[in-house]
PDB file of C-alpha atoms in Angstrom:
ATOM      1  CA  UNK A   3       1.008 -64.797  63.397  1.00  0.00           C
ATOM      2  CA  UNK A   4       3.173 -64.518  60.437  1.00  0.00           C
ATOM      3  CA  UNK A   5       4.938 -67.721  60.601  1.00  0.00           C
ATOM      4  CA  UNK A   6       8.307 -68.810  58.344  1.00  0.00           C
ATOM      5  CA  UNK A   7       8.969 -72.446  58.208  1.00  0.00           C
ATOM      6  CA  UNK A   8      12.422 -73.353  56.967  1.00  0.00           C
ATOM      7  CA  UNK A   9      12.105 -76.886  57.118  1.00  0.00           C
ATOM      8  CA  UNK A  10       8.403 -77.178  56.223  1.00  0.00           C
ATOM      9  CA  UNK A  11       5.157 -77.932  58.332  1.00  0.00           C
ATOM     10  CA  UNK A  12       2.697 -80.457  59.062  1.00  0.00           C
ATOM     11  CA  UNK A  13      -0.596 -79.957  58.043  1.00  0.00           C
ATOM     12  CA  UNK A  14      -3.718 -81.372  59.780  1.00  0.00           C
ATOM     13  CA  UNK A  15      -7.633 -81.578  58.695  1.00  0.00           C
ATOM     14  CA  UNK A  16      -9.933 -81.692  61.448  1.00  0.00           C
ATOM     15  CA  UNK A  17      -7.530 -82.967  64.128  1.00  0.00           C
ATOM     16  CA  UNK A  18      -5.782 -81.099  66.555  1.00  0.00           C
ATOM     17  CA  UNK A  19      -3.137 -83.044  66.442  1.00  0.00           C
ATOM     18  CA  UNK A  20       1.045 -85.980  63.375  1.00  0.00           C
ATOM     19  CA  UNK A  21       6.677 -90.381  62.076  1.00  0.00           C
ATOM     20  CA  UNK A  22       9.430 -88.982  60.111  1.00  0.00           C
ATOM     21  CA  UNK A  23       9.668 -92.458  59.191  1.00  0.00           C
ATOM     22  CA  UNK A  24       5.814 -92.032  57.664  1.00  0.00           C
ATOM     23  CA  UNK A  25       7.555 -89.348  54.901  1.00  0.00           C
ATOM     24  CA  UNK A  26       8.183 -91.692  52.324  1.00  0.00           C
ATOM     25  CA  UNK A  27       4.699 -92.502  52.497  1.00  0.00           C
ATOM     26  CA  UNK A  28       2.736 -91.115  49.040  1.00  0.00           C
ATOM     27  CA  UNK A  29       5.367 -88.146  48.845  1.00  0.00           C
ATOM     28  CA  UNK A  30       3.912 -85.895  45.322  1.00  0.00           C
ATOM     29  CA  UNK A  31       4.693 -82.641  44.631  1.00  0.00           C
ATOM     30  CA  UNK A  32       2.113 -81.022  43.063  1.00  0.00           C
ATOM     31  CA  UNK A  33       2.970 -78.631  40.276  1.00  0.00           C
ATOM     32  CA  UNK A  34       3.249 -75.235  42.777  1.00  0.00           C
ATOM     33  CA  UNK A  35       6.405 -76.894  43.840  1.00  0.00           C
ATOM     34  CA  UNK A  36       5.706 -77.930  47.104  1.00  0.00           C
ATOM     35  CA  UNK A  37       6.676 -81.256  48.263  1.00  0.00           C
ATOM     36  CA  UNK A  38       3.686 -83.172  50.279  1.00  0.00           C
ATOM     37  CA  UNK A  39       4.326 -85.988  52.233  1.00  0.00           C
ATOM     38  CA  UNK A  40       0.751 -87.569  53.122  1.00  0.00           C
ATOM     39  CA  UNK A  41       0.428 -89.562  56.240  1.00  0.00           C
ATOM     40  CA  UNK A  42      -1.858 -92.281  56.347  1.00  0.00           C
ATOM     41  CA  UNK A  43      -3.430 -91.985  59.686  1.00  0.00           C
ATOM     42  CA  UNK A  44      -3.802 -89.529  62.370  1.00  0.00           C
ATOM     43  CA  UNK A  45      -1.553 -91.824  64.939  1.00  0.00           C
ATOM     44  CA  UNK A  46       1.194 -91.392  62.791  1.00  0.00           C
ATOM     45  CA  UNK A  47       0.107 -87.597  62.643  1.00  0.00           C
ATOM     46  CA  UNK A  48       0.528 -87.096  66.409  1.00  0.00           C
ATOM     47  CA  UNK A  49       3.796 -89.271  66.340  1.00  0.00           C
ATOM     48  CA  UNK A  50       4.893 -86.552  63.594  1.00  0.00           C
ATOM     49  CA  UNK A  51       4.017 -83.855  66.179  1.00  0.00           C
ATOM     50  CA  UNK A  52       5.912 -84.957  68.757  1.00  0.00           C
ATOM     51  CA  UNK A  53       8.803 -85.653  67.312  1.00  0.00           C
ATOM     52  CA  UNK A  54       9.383 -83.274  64.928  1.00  0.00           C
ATOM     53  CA  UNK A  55       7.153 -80.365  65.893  1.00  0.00           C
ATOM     54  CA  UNK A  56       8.758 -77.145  66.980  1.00  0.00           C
ATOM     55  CA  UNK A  57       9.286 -77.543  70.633  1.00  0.00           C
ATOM     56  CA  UNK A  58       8.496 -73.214  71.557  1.00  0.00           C
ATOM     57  CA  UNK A  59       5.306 -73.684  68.924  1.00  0.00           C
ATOM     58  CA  UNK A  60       4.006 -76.571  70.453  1.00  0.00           C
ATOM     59  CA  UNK A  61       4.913 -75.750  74.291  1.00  0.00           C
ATOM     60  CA  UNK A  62       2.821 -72.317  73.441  1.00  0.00           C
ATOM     61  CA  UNK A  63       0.402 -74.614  71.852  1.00  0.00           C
ATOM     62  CA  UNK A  64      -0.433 -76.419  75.405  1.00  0.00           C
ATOM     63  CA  UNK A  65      -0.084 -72.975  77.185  1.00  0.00           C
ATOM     64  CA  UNK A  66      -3.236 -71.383  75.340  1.00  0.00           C
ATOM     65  CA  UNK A  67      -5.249 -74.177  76.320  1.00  0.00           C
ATOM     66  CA  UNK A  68      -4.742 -75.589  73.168  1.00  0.00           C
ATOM     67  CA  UNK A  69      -5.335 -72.871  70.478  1.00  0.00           C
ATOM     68  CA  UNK A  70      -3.784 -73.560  67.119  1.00  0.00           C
ATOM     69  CA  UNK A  71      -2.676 -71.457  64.032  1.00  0.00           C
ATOM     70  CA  UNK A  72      -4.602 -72.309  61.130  1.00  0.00           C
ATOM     71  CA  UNK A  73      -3.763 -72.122  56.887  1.00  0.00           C
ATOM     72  CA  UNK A  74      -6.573 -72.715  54.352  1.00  0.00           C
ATOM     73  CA  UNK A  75      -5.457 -75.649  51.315  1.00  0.00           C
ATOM     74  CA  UNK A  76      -6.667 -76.319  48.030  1.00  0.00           C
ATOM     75  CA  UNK A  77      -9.329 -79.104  48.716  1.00  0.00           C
ATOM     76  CA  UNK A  78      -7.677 -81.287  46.851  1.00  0.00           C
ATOM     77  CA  UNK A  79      -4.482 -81.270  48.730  1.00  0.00           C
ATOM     78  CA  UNK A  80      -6.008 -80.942  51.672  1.00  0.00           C
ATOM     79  CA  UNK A  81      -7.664 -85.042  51.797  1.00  0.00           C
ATOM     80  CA  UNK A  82      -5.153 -86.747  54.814  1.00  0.00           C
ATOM     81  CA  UNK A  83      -2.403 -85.777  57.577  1.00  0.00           C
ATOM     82  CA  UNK A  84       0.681 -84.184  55.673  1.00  0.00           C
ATOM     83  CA  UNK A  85       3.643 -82.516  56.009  1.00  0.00           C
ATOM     84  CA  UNK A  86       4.880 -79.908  53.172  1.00  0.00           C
ATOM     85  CA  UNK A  87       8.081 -78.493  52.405  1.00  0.00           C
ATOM     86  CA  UNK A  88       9.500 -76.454  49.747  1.00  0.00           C
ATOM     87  CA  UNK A  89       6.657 -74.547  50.009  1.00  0.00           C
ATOM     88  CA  UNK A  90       6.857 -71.190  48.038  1.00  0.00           C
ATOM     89  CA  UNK A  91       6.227 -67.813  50.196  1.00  0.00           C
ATOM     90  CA  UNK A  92       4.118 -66.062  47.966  1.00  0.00           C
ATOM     91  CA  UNK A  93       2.889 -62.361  50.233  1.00  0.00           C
ATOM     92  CA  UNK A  94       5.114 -59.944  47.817  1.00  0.00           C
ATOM     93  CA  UNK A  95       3.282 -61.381  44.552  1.00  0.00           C
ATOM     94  CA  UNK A  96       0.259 -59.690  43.562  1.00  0.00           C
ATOM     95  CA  UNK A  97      -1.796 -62.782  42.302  1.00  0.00           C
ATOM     96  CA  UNK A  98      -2.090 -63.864  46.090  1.00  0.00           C
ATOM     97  CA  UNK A  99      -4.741 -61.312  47.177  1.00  0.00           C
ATOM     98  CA  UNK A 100      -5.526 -60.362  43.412  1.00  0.00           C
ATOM     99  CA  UNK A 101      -3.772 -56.883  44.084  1.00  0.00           C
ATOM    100  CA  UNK A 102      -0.536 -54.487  43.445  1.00  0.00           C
ATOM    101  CA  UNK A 103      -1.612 -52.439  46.554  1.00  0.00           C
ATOM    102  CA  UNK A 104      -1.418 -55.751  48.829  1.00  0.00           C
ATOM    103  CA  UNK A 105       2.157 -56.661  47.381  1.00  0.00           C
ATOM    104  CA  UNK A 106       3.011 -53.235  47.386  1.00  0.00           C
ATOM    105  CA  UNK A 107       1.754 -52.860  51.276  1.00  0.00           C
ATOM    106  CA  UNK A 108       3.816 -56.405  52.291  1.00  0.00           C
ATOM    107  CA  UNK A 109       6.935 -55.109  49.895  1.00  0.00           C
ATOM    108  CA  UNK A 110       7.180 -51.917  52.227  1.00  0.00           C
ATOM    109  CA  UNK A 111       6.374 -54.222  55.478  1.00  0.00           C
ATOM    110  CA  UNK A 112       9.522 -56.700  54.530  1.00  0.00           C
ATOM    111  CA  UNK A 113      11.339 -53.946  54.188  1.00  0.00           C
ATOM    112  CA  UNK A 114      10.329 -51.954  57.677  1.00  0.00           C
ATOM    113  CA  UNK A 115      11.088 -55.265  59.266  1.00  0.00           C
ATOM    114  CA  UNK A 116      14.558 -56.078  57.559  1.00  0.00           C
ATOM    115  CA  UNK A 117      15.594 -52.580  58.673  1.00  0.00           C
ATOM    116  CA  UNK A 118      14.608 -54.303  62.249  1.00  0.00           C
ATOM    117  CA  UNK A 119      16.161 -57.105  61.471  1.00  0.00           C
ATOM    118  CA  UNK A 120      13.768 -59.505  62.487  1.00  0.00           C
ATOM    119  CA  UNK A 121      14.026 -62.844  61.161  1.00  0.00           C
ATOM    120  CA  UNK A 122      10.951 -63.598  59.865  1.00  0.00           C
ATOM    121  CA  UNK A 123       9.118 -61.569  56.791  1.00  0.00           C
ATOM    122  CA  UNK A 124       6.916 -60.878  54.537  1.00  0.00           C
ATOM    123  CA  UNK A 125       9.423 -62.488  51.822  1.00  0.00           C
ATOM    124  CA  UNK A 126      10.579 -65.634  53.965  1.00  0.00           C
ATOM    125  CA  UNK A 127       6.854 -66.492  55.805  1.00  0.00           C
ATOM    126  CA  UNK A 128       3.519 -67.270  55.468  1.00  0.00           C
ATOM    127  CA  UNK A 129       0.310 -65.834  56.966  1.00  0.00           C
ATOM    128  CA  UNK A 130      -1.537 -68.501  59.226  1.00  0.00           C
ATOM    129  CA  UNK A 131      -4.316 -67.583  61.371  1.00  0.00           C
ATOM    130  CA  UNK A 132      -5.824 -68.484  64.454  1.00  0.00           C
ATOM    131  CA  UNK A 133      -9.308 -68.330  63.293  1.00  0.00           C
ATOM    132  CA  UNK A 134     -10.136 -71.488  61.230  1.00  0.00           C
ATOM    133  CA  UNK A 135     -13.460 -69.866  59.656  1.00  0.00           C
ATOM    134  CA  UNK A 136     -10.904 -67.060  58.067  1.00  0.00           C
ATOM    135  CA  UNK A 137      -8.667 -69.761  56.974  1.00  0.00           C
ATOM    136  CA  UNK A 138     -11.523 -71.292  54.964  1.00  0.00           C
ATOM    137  CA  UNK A 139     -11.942 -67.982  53.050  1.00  0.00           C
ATOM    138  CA  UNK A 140      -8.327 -69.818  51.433  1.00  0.00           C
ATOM    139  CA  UNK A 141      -9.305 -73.258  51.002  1.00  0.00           C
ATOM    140  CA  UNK A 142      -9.851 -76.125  53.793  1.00  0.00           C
ATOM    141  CA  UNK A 143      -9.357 -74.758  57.055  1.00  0.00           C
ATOM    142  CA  UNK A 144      -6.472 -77.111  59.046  1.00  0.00           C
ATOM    143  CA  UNK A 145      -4.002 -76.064  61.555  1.00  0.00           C
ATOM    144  CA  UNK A 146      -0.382 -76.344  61.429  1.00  0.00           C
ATOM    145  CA  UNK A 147       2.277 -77.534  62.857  1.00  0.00           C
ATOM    146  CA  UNK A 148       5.779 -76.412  62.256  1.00  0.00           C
ATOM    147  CA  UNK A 149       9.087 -78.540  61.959  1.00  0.00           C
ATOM    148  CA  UNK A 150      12.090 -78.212  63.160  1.00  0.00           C
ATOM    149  CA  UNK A 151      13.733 -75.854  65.768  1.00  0.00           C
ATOM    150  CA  UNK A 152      16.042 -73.699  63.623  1.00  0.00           C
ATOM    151  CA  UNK A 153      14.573 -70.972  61.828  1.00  0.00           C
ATOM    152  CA  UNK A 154      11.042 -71.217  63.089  1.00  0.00           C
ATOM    153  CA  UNK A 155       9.830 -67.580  63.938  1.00  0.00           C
ATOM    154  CA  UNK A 156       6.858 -66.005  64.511  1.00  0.00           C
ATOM    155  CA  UNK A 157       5.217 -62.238  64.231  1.00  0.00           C
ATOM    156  CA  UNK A 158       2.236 -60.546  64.506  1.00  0.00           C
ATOM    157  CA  UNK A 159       0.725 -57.108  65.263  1.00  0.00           C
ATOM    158  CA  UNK A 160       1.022 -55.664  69.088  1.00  0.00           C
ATOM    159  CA  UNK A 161      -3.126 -55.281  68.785  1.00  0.00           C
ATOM    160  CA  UNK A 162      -3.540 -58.195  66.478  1.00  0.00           C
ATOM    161  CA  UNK A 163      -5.740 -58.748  63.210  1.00  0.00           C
ATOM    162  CA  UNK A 164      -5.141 -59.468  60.245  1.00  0.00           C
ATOM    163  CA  UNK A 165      -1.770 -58.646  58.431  1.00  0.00           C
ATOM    164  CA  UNK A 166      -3.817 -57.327  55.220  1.00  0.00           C
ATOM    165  CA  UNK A 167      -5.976 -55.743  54.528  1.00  0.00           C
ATOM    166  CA  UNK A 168      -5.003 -53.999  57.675  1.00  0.00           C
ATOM    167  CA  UNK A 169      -7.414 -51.686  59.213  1.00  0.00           C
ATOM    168  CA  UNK A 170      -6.890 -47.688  59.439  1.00  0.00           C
ATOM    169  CA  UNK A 171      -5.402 -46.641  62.808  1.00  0.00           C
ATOM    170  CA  UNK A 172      -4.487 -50.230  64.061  1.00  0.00           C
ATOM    171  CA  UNK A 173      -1.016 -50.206  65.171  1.00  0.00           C
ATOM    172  CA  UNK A 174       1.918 -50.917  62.978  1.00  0.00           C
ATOM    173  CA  UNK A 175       3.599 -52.403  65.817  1.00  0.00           C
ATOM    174  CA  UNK A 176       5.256 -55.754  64.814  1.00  0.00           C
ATOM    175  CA  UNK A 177       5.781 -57.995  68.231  1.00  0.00           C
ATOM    176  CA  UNK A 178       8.490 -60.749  66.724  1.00  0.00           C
ATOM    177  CA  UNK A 179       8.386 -64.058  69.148  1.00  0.00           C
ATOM    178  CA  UNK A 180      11.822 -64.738  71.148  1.00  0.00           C
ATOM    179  CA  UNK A 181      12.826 -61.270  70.096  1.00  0.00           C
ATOM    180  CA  UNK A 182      10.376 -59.028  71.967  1.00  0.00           C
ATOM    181  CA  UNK A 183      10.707 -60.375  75.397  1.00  0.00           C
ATOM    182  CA  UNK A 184       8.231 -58.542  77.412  1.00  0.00           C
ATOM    183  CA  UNK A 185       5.254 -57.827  74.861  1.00  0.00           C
ATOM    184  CA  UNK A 186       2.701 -59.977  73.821  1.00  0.00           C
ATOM    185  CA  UNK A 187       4.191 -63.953  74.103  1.00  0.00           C
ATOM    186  CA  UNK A 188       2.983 -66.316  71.193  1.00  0.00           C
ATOM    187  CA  UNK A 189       0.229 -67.940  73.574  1.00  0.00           C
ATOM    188  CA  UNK A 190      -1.466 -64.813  74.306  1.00  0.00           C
ATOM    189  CA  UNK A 191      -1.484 -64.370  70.216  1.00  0.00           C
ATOM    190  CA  UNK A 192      -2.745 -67.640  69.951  1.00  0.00           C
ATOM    191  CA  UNK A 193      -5.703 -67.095  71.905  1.00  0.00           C
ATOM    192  CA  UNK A 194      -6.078 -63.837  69.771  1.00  0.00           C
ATOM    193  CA  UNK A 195      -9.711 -63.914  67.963  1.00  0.00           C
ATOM    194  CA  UNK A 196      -8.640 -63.853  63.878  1.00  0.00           C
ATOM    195  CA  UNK A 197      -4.852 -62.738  64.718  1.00  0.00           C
ATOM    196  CA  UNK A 198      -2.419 -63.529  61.588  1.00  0.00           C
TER     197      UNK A 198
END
């Protein structure tokens, strides 16, 4: 699913599973202007996820026997537990996938869905996966964890794949989570083989 995180997310290698108090532990932003908050062990991970996790994410979470959305980091930023804020959305920019058509293709998307008013887009979100080997075409393959329960929203296509490139005669459908009661609920998504 397409997933916006207001408040930031937590960020996990190799665990499925993340204290608030921990955040003042080895907080650097690097120089993309993200603000990373490392955690020094994988206890204080899980404490992190249960107490500041989004509560629909992670009951969804439990309810697809434990399937997880996935992100691929930089290596380097990708060595312990962390949580990240501030974190730029980058999908209308054509330097993410290397092309205009791509930021031209998510411009027109973000602006299908605004029409829709759906709360999350293309402009305010970021593409996670639930396939960690296609996260690791991006970097280190580690699932995710959003925080907070305001302005956490997910999306993704009624017949899944990937957002981009998006293959000819898949549906355009967009199925936005807590707005499309009815369709396709975010554990069925999550089960989803390589679903953005």
């Amino acid at each position: 699913g397409c997933a916006a995180f207001a408040a930031g997310g937590l960020f996990l290698r190799n665990q499925p599973v993340a204290s608030a108090a921990s955040l003042s532990t080895s907080s650097s932003p690097p120089s993309s202007g993200v603000n990373i908050a490392y955690l020094p062990s994988v206890s204080e991970a899980v404490d992190a996820i249960v107490n500041t996790c989004n509560k629909r994410y992670l009951y969804n979470v439990v309810s697809s026997n434990y399937n997880f959305l996935y992100h691929g980091l930089d290596p380097s930023e990708a060595k312990a537990p962390s949580i990240r804020t501030s974190q730029p959305c980058d999908l209308l920019n054509p330097e993410t996938y290397g092309s205009d058509e791509a930021a031209s293709y998510f411009a027109d998307l973000d602006k299908s869905m605004t029409k829709e008013k759906s709360p999350v887009l293309p402009s305010n979100g970021h593409l996670a996966t639930t396939c960690p080997k296609a996260a690791s075409e991006w970097g280190v393959a580690v699932s995710i964890w959003p925080i907070g329960e305001e302005e956490v929203h997910f999306a993704w296509f009624a017949d899944g794949g990937l957002f981009w490139p998006r293959n000819d005669g898949a549906s355009q459908e967009v199925i936005v989570d807590g707005r499309d009661c009815g369709e396709i609920a975010l554990d069925d998504a999550l089960v989803g083989d390589n679903w953005e």
